[in-house]
mmCIF file of C-alpha atoms and ligand atoms in Angstrom:
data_model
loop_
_atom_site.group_PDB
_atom_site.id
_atom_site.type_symbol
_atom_site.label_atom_id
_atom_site.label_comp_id
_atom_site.label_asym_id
_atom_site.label_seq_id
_atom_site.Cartn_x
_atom_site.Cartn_y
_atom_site.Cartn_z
ATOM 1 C CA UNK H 1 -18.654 39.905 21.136
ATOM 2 C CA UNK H 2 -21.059 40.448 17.960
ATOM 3 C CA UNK H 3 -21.275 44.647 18.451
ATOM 4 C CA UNK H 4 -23.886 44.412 15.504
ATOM 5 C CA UNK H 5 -26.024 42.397 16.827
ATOM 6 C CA UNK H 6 -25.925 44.392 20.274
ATOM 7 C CA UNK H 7 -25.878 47.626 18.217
ATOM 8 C CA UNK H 8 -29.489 46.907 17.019
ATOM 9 C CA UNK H 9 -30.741 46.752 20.550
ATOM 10 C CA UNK H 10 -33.244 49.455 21.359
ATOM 11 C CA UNK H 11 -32.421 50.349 24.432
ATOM 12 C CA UNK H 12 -28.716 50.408 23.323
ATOM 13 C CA UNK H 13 -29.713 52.855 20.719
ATOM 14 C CA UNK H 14 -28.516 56.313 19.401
ATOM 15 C CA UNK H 15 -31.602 58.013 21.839
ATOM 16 C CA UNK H 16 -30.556 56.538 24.875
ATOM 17 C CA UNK H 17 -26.829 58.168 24.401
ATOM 18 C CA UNK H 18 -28.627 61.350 23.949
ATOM 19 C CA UNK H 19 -30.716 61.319 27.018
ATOM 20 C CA UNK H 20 -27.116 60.522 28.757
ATOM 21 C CA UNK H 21 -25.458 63.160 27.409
ATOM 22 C CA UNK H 22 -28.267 65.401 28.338
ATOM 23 C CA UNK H 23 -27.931 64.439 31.630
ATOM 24 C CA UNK H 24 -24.609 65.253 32.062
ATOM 25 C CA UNK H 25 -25.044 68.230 30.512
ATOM 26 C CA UNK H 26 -27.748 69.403 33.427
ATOM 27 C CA UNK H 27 -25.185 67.636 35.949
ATOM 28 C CA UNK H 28 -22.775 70.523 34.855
ATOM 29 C CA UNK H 29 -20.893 69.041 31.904
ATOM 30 C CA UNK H 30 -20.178 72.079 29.933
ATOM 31 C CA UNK H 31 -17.665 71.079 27.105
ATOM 32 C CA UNK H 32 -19.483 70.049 24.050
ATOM 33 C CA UNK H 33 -16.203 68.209 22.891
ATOM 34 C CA UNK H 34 -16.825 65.974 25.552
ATOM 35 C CA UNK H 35 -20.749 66.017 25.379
ATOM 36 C CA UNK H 36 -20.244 64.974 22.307
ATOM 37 C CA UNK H 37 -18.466 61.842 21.967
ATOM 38 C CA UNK H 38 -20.261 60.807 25.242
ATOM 39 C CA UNK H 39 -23.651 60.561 22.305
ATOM 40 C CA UNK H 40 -21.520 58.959 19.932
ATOM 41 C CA UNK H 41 -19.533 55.951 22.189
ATOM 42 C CA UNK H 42 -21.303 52.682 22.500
ATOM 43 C CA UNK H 43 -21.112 52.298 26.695
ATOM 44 C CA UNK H 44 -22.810 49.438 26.399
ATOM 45 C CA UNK H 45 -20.125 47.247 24.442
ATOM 46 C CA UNK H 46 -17.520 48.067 27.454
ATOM 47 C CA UNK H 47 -19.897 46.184 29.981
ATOM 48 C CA UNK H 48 -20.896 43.088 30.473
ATOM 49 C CA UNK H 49 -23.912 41.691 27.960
ATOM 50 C CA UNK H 50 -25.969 41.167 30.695
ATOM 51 C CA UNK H 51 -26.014 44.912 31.891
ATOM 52 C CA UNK H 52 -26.263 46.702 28.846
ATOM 53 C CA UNK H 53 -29.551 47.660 29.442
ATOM 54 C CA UNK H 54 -28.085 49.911 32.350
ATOM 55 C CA UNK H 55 -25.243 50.876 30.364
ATOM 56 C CA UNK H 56 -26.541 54.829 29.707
ATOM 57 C CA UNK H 57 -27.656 55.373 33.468
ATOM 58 C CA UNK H 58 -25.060 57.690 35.454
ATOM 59 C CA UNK H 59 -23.857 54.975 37.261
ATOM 60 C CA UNK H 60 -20.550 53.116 37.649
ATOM 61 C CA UNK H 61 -21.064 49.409 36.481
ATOM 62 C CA UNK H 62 -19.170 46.279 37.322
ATOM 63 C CA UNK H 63 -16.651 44.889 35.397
ATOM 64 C CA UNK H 64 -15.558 41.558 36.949
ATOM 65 C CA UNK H 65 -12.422 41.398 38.969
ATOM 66 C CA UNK H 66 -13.707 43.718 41.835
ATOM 67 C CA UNK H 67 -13.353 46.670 39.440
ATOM 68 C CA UNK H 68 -15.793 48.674 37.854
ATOM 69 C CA UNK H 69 -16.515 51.378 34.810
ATOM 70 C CA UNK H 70 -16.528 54.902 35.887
ATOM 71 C CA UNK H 71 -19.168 56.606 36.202
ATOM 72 C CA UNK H 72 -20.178 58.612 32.716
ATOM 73 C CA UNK H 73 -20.560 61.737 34.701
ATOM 74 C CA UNK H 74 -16.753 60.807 35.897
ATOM 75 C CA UNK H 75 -15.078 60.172 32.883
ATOM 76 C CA UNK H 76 -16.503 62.917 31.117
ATOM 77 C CA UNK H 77 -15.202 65.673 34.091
ATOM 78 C CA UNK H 78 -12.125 64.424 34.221
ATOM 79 C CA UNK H 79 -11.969 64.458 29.995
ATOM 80 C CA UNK H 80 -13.185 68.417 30.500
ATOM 81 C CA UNK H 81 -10.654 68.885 32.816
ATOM 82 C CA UNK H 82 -7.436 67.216 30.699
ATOM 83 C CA UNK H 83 -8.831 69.217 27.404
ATOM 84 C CA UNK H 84 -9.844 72.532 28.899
ATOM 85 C CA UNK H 85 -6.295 74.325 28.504
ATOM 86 C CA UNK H 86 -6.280 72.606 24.797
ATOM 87 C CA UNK H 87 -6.397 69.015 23.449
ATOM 88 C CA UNK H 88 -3.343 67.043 24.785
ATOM 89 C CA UNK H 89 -1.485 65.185 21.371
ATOM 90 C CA UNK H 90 0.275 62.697 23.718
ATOM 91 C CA UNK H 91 -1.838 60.563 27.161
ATOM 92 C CA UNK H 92 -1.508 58.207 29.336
ATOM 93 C CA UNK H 93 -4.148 56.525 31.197
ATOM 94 C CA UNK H 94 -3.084 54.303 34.151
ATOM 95 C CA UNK H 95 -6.038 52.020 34.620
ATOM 96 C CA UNK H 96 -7.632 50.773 31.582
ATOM 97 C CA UNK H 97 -10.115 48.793 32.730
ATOM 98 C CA UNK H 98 -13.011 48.354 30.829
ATOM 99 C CA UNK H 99 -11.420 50.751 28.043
ATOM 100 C CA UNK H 100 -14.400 53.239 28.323
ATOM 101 C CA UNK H 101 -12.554 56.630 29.350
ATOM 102 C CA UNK H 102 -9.434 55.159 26.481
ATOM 103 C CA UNK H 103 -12.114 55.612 24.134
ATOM 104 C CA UNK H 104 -13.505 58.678 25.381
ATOM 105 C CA UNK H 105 -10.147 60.348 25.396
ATOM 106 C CA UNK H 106 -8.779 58.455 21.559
ATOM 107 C CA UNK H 107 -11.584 60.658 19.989
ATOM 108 C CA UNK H 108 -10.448 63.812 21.043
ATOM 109 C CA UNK H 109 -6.613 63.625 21.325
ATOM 110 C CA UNK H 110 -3.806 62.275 19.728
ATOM 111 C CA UNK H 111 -2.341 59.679 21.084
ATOM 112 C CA UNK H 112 -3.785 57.690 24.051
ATOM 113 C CA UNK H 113 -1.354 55.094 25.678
ATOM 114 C CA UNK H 114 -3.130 52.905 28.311
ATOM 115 C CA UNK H 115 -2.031 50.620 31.592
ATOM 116 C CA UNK H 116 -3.830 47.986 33.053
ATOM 117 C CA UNK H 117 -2.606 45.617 35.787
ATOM 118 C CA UNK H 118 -5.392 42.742 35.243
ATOM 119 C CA UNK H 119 -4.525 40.467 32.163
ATOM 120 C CA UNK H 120 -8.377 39.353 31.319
ATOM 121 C CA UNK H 121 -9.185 43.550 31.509
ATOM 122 C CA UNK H 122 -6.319 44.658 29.353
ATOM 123 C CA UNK H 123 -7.060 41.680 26.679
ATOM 124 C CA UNK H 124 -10.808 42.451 26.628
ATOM 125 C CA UNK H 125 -10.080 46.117 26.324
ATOM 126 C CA UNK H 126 -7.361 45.063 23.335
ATOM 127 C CA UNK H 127 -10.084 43.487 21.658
ATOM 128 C CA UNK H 128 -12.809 45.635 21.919
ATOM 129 C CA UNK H 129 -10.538 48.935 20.753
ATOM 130 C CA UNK H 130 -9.607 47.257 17.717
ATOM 131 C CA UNK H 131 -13.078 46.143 17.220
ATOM 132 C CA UNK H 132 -13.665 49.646 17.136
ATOM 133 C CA UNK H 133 -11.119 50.418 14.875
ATOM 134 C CA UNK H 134 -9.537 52.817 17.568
ATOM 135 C CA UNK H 135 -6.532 53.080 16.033
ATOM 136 C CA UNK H 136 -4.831 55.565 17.851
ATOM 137 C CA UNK H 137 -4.538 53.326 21.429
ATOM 138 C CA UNK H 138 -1.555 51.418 22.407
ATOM 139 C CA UNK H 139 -2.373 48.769 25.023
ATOM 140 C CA UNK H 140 0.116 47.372 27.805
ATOM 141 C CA UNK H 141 -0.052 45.071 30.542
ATOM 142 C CA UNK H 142 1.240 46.606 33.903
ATOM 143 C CA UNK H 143 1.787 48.195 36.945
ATOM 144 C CA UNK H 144 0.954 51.999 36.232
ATOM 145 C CA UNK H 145 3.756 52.708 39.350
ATOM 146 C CA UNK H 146 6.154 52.947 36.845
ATOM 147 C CA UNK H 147 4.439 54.332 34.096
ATOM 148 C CA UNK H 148 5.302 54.072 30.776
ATOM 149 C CA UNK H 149 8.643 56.248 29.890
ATOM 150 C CA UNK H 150 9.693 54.820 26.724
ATOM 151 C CA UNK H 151 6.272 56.119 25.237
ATOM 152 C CA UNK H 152 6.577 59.129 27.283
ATOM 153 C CA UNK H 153 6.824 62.598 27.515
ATOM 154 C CA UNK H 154 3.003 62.871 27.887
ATOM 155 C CA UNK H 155 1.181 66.197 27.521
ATOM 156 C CA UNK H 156 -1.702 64.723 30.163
ATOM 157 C CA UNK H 157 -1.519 61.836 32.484
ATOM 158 C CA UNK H 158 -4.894 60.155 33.607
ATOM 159 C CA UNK H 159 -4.871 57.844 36.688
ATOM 160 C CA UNK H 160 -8.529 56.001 37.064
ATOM 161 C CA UNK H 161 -7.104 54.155 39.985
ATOM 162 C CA UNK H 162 -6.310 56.021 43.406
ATOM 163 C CA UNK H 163 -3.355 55.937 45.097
ATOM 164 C CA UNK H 164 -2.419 57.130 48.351
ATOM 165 C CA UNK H 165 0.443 59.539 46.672
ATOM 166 C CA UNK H 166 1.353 59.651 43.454
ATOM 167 C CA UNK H 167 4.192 57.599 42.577
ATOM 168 C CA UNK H 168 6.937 60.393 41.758
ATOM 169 C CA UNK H 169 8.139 58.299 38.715
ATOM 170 C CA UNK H 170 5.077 59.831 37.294
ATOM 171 C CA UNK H 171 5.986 63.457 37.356
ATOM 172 C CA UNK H 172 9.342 62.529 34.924
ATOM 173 C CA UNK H 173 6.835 62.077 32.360
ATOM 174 C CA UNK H 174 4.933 64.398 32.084
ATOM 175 C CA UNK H 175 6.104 67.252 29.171
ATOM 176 C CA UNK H 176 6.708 70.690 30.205
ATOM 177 C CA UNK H 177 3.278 72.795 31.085
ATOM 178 C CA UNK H 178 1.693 68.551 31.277
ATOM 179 C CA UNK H 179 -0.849 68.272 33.678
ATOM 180 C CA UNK H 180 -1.228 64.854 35.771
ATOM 181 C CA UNK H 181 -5.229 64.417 36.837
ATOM 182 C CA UNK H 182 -5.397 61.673 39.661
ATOM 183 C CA UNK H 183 -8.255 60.817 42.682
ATOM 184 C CA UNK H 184 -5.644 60.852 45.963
ATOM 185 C CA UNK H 185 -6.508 58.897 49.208
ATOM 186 C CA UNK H 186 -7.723 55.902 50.815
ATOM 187 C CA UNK H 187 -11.059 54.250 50.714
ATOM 188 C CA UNK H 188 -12.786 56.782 52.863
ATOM 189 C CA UNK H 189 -11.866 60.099 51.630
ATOM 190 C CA UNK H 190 -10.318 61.047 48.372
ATOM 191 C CA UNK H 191 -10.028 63.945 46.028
ATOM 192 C CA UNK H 192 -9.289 64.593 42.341
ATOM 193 C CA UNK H 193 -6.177 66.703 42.093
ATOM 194 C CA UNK H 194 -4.628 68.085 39.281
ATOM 195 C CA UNK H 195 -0.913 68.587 39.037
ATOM 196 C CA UNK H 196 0.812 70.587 36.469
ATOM 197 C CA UNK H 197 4.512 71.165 35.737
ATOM 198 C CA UNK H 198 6.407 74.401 34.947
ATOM 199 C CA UNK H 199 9.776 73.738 34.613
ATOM 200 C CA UNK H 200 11.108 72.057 37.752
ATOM 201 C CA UNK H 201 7.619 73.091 39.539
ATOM 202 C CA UNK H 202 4.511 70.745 39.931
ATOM 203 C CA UNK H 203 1.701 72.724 40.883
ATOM 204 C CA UNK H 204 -1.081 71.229 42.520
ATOM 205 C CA UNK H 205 -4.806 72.125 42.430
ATOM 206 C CA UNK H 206 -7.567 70.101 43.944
ATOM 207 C CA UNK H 207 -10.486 69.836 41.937
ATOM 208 C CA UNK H 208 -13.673 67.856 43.624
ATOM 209 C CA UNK H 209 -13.958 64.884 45.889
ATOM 210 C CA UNK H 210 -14.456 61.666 44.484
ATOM 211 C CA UNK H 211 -14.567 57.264 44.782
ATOM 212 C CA UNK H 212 -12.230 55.185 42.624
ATOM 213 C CA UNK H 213 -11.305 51.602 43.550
ATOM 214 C CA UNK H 214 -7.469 52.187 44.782
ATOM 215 C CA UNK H 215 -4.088 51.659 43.110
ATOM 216 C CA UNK H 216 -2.535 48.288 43.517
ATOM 217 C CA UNK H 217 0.944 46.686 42.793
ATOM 218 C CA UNK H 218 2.099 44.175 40.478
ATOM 219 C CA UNK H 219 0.211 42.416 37.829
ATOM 220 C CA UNK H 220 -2.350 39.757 38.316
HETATM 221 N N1 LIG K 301 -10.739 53.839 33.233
HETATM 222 C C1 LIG K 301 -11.533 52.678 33.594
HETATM 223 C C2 LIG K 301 -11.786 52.627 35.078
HETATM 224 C C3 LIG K 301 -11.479 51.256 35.587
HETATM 225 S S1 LIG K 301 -11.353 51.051 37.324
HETATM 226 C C4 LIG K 301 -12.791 52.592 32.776
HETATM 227 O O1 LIG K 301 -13.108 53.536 32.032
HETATM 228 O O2 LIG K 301 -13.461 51.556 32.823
HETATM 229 C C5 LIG K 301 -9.603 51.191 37.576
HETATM 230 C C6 LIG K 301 -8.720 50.159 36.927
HETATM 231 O O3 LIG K 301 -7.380 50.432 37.382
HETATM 232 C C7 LIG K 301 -8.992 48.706 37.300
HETATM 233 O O4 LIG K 301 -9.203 47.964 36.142
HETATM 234 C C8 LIG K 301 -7.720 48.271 38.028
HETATM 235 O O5 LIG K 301 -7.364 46.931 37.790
HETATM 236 C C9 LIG K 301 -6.688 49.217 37.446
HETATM 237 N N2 LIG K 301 -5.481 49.409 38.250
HETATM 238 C C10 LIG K 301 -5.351 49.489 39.603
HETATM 239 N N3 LIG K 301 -4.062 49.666 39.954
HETATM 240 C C11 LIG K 301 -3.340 49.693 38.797
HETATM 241 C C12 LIG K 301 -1.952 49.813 38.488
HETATM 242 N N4 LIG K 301 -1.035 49.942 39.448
HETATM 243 N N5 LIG K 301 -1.574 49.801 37.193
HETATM 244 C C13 LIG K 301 -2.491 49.654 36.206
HETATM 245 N N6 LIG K 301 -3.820 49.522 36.430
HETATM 246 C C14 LIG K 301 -4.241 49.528 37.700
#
């Protein structure tokens, strides 16, 4: 992918991130963190060529694979929600996918370490990080069931994918006072929940309802 020839694309440009951001911001995105990097993240070099020119509408997008790219107004709630107690050094995101919410999150914390279960997703999202020169994002190919503990503890855990429960694995890697943000449920109802543990405790707080395409198994 040439990003500097697609860079110079007008209605790829710097004013069309604005008008997103601004959008979000009406749509009750409060954290100018987060507002921020929204304006400053190419969305349209995580998408197919052939929809850039909708890549900075509020909508999710398809990626190939029967997956898509979150919604802007998605990714950048759940980023307000994993920073608002303080930006996390170490995160996991299960469900890479296009790479757009990796990206979101490598500008504003530490350390983001990212799953994907779909080999062409997690090379295409290789490529385009280091394209990027997002340095601080470690790629793997995988099921997100298991997590990733030799990487681990993680001070925030992301899922993008919904499961019906979360795997309990999970909770074993998340560093003391971490909070894990996941959408729970099947296709026809779930909810973002956010689960923090103190000490032995996971406490569990749910947050809005929402639509991600659901947790699988295995790799394909
Ligand atoms: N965060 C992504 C959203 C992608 S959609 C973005 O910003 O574009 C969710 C992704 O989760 C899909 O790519 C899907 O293949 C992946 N996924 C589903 N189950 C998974 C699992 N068990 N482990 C890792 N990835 C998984």
């Amino acid at each position: 992918m040439d990003t500097r020839r697609r860079d110079g694309i007008g209605m790829t440009s710097q004013r069309t991130r604005e008008r997103l951001a601004a959008r979000l911001g009406d749509a009750g995105i409060r954290d100018v963190h987060v507002l921020n990097v929204i304006r400053h993240i190419p969305r349209h070099l995580f998408v197919d060529e052939a929809l850039s020119s909708r890549a900075y509408e509020d909508t999710a997008l398809p990626i190939g694979h029967g997956q898509t790219i979150s919604q802007p107004f998605v990714v950048a709630r759940m980023t307000e929600i994993l920073i608002r107690r303080g930006l996390p050094e170490r995160v996991l995101e299960i469900g890479t996918g296009s790479g757009y919410q990796a990206a979101v999150l490598a500008a504003l914390v530490g350390r983001v370490h990212t799953i994907e279960r779909i080999r062409a997703l997690h090379e295409r999202s290789r490529q385009l990080f280091r394209q990027l020169g997002l340095g601080n994002i470690r790629t793997r190919l995988g099921d997100g069931h298991d997590g990733w503990a030799s990487a681990g503890p993680f001070n925030a855990i992301l899922l993008t994918a919904a499961p019906l429960s979360i795997p309990e694995g999970l909770f074993a890697q998340l560093a003391e006072g971490g909070e894990l943000l996941a959408p729970v449920g099947d296709s026809e109802a779930q909810e973002l929940r956010v689960y923090r543990r103190e000490g032995e405790r996971v406490i569990e707080e749910g947050v809005e309802p929402v639509s991600f395409v659901p947790m699988r198994a295995g790799t394909e």
